[in-house]
Every structure is written in structure tokens, then in C-alpha cells.
mmCIF file of C-alpha atoms in Angstrom:
data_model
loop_
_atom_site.group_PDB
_atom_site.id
_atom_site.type_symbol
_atom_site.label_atom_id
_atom_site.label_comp_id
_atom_site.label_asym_id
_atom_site.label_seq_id
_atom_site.Cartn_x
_atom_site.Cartn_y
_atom_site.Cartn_z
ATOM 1 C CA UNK A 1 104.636 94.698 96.564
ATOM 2 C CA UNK A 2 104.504 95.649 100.332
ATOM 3 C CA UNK A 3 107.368 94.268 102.867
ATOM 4 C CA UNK A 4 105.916 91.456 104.672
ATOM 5 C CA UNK A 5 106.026 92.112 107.930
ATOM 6 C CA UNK A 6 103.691 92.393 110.605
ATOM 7 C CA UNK A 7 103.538 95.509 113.231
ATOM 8 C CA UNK A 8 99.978 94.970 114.893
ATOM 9 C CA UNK A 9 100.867 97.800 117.508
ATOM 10 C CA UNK A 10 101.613 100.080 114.624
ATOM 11 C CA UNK A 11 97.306 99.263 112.971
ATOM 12 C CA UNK A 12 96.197 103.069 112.551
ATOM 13 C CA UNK A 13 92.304 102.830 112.353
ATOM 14 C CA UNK A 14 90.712 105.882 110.803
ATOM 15 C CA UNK A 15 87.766 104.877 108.797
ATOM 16 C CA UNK A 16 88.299 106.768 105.989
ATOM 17 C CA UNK A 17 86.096 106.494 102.871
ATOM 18 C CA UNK A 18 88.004 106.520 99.267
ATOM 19 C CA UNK A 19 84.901 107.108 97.651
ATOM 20 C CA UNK A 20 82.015 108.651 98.134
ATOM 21 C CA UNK A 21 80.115 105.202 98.899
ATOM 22 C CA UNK A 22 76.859 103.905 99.875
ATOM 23 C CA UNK A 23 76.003 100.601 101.115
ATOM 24 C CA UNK A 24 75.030 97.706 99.583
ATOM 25 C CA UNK A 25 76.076 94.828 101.641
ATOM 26 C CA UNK A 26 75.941 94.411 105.640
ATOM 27 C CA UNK A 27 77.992 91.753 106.083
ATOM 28 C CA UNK A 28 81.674 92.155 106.918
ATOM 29 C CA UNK A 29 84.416 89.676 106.137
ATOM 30 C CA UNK A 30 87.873 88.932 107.267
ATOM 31 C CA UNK A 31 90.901 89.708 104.970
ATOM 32 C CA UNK A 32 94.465 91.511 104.997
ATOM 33 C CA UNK A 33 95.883 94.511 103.351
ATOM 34 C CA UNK A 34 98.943 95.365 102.402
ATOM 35 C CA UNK A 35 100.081 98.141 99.512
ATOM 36 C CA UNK A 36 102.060 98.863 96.295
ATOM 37 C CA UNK A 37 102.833 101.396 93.707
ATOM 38 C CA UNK A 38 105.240 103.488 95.583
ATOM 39 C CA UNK A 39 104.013 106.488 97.893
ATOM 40 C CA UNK A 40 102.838 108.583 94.889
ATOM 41 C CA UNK A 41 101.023 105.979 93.469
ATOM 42 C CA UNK A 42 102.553 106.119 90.111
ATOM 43 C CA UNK A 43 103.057 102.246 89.936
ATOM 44 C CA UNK A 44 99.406 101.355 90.362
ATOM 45 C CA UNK A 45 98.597 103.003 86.982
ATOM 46 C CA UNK A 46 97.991 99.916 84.254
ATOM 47 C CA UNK A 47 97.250 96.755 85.569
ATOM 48 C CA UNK A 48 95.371 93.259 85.102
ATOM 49 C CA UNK A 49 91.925 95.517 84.965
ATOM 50 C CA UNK A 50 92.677 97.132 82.131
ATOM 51 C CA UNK A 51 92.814 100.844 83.296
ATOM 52 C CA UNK A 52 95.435 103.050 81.292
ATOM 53 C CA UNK A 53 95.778 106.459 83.520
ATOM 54 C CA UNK A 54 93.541 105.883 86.965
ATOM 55 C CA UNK A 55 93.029 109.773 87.125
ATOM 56 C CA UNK A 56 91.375 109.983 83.775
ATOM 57 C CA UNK A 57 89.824 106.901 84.068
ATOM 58 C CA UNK A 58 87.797 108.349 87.347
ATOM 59 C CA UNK A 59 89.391 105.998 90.091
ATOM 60 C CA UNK A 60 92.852 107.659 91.015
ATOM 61 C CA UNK A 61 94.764 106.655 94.082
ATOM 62 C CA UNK A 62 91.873 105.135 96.008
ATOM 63 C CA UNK A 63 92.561 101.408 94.659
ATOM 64 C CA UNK A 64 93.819 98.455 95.044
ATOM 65 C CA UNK A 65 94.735 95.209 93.794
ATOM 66 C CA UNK A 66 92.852 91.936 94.215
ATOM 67 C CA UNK A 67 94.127 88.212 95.475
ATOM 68 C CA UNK A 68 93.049 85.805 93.448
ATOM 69 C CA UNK A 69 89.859 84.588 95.732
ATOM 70 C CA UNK A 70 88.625 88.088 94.746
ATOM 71 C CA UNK A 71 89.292 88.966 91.571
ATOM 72 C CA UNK A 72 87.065 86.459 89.778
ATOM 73 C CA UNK A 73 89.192 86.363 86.582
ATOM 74 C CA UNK A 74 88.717 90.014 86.149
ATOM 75 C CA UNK A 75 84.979 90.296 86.209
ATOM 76 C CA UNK A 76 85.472 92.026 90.042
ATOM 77 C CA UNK A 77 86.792 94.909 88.299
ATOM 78 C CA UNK A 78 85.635 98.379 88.933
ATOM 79 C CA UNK A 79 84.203 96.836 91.925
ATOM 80 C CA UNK A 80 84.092 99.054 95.136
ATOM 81 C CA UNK A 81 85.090 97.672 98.839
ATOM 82 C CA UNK A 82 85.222 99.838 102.175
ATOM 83 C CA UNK A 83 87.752 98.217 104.083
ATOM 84 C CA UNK A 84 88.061 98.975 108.497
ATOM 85 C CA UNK A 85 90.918 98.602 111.009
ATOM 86 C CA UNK A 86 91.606 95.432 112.093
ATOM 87 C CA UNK A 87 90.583 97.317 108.735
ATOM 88 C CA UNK A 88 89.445 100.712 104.843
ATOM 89 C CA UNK A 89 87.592 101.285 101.355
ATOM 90 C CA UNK A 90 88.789 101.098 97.838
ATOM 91 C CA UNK A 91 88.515 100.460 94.147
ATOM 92 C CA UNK A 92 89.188 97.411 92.297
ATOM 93 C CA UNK A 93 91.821 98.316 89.514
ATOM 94 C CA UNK A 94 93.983 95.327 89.987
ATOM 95 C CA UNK A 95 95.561 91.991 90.199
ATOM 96 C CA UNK A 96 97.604 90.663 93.162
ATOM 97 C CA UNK A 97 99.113 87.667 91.931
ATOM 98 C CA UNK A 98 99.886 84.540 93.641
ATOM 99 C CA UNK A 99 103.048 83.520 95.222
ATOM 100 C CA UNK A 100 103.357 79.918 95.351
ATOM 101 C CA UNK A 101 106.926 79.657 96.289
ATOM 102 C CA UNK A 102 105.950 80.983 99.824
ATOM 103 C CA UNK A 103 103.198 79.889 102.262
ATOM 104 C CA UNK A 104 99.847 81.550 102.372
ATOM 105 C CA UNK A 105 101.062 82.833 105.862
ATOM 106 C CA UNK A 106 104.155 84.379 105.812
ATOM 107 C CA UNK A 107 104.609 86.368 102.239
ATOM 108 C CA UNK A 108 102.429 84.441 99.654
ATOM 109 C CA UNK A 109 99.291 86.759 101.187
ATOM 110 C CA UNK A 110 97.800 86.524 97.638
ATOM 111 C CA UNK A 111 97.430 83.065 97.177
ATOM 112 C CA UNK A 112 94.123 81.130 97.299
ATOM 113 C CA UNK A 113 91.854 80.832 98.875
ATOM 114 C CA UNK A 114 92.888 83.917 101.188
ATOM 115 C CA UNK A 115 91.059 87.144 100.460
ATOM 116 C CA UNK A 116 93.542 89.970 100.257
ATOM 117 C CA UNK A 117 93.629 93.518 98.844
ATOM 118 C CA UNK A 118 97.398 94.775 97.374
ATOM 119 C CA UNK A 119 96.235 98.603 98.275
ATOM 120 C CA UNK A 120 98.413 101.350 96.918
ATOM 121 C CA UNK A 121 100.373 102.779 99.551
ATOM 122 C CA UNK A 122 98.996 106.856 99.901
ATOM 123 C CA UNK A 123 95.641 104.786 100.628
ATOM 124 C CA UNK A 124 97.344 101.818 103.108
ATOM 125 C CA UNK A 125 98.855 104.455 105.010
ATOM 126 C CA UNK A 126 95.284 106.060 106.167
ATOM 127 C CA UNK A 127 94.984 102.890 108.209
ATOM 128 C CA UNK A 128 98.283 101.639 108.885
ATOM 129 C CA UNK A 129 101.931 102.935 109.536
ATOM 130 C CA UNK A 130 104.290 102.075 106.940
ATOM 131 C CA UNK A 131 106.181 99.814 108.775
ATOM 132 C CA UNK A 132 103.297 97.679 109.514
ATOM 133 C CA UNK A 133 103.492 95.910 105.958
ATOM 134 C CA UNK A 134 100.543 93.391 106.555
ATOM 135 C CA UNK A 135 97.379 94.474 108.795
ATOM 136 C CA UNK A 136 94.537 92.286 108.841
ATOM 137 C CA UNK A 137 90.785 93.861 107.762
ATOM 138 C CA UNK A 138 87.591 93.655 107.538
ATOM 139 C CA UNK A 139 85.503 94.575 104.415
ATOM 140 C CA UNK A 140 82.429 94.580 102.533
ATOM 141 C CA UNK A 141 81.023 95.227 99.095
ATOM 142 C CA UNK A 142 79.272 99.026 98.375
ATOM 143 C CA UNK A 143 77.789 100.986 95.619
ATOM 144 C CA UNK A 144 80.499 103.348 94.048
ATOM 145 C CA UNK A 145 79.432 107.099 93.095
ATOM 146 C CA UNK A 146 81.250 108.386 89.940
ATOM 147 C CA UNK A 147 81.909 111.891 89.097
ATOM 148 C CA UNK A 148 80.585 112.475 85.966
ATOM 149 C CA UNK A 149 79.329 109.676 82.589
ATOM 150 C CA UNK A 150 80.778 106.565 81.962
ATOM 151 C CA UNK A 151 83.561 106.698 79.172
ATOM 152 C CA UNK A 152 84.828 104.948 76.294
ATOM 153 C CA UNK A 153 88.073 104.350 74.839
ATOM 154 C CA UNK A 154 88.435 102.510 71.860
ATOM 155 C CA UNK A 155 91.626 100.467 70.745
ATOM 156 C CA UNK A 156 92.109 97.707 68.313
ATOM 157 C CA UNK A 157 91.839 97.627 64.232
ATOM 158 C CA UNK A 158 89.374 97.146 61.646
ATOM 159 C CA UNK A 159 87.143 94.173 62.235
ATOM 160 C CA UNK A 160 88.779 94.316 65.745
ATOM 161 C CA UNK A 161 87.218 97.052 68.314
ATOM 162 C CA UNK A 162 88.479 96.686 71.875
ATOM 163 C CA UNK A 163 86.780 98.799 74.266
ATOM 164 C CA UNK A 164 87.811 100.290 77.370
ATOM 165 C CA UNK A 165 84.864 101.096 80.019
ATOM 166 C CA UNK A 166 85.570 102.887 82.795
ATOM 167 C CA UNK A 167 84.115 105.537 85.619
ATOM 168 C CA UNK A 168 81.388 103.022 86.004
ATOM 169 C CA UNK A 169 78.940 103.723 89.054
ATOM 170 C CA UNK A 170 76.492 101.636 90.835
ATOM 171 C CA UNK A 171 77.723 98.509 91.228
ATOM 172 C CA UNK A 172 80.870 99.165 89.596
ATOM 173 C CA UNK A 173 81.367 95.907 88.061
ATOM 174 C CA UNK A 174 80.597 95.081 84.497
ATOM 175 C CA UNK A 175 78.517 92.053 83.775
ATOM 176 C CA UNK A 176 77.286 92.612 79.615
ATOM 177 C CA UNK A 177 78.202 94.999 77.081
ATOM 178 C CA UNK A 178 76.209 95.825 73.773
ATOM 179 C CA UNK A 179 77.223 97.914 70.667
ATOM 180 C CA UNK A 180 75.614 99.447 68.251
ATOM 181 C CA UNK A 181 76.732 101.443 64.952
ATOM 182 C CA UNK A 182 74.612 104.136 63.187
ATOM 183 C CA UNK A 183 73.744 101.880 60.264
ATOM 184 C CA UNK A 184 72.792 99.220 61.871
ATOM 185 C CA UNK A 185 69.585 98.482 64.082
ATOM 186 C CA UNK A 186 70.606 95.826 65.879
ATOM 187 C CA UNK A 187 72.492 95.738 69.309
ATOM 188 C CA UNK A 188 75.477 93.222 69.062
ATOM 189 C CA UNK A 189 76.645 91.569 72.369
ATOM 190 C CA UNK A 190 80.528 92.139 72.896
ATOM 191 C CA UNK A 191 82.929 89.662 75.015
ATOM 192 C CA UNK A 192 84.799 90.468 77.182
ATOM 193 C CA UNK A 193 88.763 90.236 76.273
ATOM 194 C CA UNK A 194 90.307 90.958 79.630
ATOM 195 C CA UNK A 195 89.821 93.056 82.650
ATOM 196 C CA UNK A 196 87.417 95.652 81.466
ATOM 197 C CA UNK A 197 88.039 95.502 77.790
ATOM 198 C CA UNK A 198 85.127 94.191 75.836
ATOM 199 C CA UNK A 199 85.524 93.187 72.605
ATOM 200 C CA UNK A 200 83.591 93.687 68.854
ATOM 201 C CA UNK A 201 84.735 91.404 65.622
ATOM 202 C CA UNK A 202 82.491 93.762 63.539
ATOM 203 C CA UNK A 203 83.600 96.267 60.792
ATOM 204 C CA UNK A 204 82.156 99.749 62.518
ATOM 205 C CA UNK A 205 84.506 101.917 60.798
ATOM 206 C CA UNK A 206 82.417 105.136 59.612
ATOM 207 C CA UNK A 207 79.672 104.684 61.955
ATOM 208 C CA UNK A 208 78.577 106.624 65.291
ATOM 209 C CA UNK A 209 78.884 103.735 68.103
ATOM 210 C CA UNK A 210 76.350 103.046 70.777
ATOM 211 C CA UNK A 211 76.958 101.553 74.015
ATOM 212 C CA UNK A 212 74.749 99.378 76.338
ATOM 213 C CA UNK A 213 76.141 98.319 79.307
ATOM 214 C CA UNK A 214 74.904 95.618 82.223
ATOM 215 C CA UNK A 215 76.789 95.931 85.467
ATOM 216 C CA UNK A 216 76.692 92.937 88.223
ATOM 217 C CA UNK A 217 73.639 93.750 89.898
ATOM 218 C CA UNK A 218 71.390 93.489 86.650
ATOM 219 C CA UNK A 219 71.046 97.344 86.219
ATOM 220 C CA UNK A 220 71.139 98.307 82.273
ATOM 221 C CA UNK A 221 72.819 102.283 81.100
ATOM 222 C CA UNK A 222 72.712 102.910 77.226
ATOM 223 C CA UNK A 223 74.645 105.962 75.631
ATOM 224 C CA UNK A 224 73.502 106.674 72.659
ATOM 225 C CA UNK A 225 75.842 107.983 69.671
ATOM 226 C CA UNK A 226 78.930 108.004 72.281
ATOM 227 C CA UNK A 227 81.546 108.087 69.776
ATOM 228 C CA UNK A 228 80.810 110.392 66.147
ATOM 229 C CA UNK A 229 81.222 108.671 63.119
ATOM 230 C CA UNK A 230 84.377 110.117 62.271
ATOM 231 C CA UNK A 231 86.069 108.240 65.415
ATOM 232 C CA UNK A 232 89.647 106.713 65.591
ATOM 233 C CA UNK A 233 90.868 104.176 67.263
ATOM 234 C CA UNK A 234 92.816 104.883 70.190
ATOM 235 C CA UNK A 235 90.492 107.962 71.834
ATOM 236 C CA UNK A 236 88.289 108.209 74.601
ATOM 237 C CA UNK A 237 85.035 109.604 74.508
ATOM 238 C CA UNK A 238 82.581 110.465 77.531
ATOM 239 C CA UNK A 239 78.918 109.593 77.947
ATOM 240 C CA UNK A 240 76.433 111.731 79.636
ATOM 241 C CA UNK A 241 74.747 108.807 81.457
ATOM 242 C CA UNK A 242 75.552 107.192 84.822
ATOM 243 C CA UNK A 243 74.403 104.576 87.465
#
């Protein structure tokens, strides 16, 4: 996690974009920053999301993890925010735990019901020195544009097929996810396990897989015949369709 102190002469405003972003909502809000992972980045891979590498998943460095108020029990995931000094913008591939043992305004930044994003630190320190720890921000929601289809990995066992989604456009956030094998003609509604892992209790084994996927703002993508029918579990397979 960041050190907890607060610098406001050393606030570095710059306005940078992570993404390449367009907007959807007007309406900025008040929250802090601060950062983690170390200054390559290497300990935001992983997280509470569900993201394995965030280079091959499509996000890299330009992410951050969420407080409580706006992580939403994972369903903000993928989620894109462009956050200004007293303020920046970033992608939601995280989980900023709470901190009960300290108060909400001196090191337990992450507990409810304050809105704070646990940035990692290459993309904190285009809007603030190092030293400042803590800056205070404003943000709002936008539309995240993905470089290339949305992709698949698949995990689990038989009977058990646990599905990574990730380089997800649009809105970013996943709402409802459908799958489909080759013999079948029916789409099956998955659940979602954690983060962005959505879950099938169906035996698919043999079978070329079909995705449909919802994200938050109602919009519907289906790639057909994703994965060939001689798939394993444990690769990662990319779609030619985007939001």
C-alpha cells in the first residue's frame, strides 16, 4: 500500500489519460488516490478482479485498485475512471481493502463509505510526487477503448468451467455472461464466481464454446466458436469482436 502521508504542495496535475477514453458521464465526484505495486508495477498483477498477467489481459499499468464504496463486490471490474488533480484516469483491476483498525482519515483511506482508488504507483506518479502518499481527486466514469477482441481463458475441471473475460470495451464492466457448446442449441446463463470469472456446471468437454456477453450498460457482444473443440483447460483464446 502507499505511505500515508499527505504533501498537498507536492499535487502534480497533468491530466493524463491511461486509456484511450471517451466520455460517458459528466459528473465529477470527490475521492483520494494513493498507489501500490511497487514502481514497476509488478505487484498489481493478480488481484480481487481476477486478472492473471495485466499486459496480456489488455489493461497493463494503467490500473488501480478499488475501496470498498466502489468496488461493488467485484461487479465494478474492468470498469474505466479518468481521475484529475485535486485529481487522473484508470482501470479497475482491483481491491483496496478496508482497514478498520485505523480511522477513515488518517490511514484506513479504504474503508466505507469513502471512495478511494489504490492506483499503482508508475500511474500515481503522473499526478503526484512520490512523497505525497495521499492526494485527494476528482473522477468520473468513461467508456474504455480496447485494443483488439475480447478474450477467454478457461480454468476449472470437468463439469466445472471457470472463465476468465477480459480486454472488455465499452463499458468495461460485465453485467451477464452466456455459453454455448457446439452440440447444443441452447445458450446457458453462467454466474459469476468472483471478480471477472464466470462460471459453467455443464460437461462441455469436446465441444467448440460460444460466448455471449452483457456489460453494465445493457450492450450484448457474442463470439461465436471462440474456443475449438479440442480446447484445454487452462488457455486463453481471443475473439474477433469488441464493444
Amino acid at each position: 500500500m502507499a505511505r500515508l502521508y499527505v504533501f498537498s504542495n507536492f499535487i502534480l496535475c497533468i491530466g493524463l489519460l491511461f486509456t484511450s477514453l471517451e466520455l460517458v458521464s459528466g459528473a465529477w465526484l470527490r475521492a483520494h488516490a494513493t498507489f501500490y505495486g511497487g514502481s514497476d508495477a509488478s505487484g498489481t498483477m493478480g488481484g480481487a478482479c481476477g486478472y492473471g498477467n495485466l499486459y496480456t489481459d489488455g489493461y497493463g499499468i494503467k490500473t488501480a485498485a478499488l475501496s470498498t464504496a466502489l468496488f461493488n463486490n467485484g461487479e465494478s471490474c474492468g470498469g474505466c475512471y479518468q481521475i484529475v488533480c485535486t485529481s487522473i484516469t484508470i482501470t479497475a483491476t482491483n481491491f483496496c481493502p478496508p482497514n478498520y483498525a485505523l480511522p477513515s482519515d488518517n490511514g484506513g483511506w479504504c474503508n466505507p463509505p469513502r471512495t478511494h482508488f489504490d492506483m499503482s504507483q508508475p500511474a500515481f506518479q503522473t499526478i503526484a510526487k512520490y512523497k505525497a502518499g495521499i492526494v485527494p481527486v476528482l473522477y468520473r466514469k468513461v467508456r474504455c477503448n480496447r485494443s483488439g477482441g475480447l478474450r477467454f481463458t478457461i480454468n476449472g475441471r470437468d463439469y466445472f468451467e471457470l472463465v476468465l473475460i477480459s480486454n472488455v470495451g465499452g463499458a468495461g464492466e460485465i453485467s451477464q455472461v452466456w455459453i454455448k457448446g457446439s452440440k447444443s442449441n441452447i445458450w446457458e446463463a453462467m454466474t459469476r464466481n468472483w471478480g471477472v470469472n464466470w462460471q459453467s456446471l455443464s460437461y462441455l468437454n469436446g465441444q467448440s464454446l460460444s460466448f455471449r456477453v452483457q456489460t453494465s450498460d445493457g450492450k450484448i457482444r457474442t463470439a461465436p466458436n471462440v474456443a475449438p473443440s479440442n480446447w484445454r483447460f487452462g488457455q486463453s483464446f481471443k475473439s474477433n469482436v469488441q464493444f
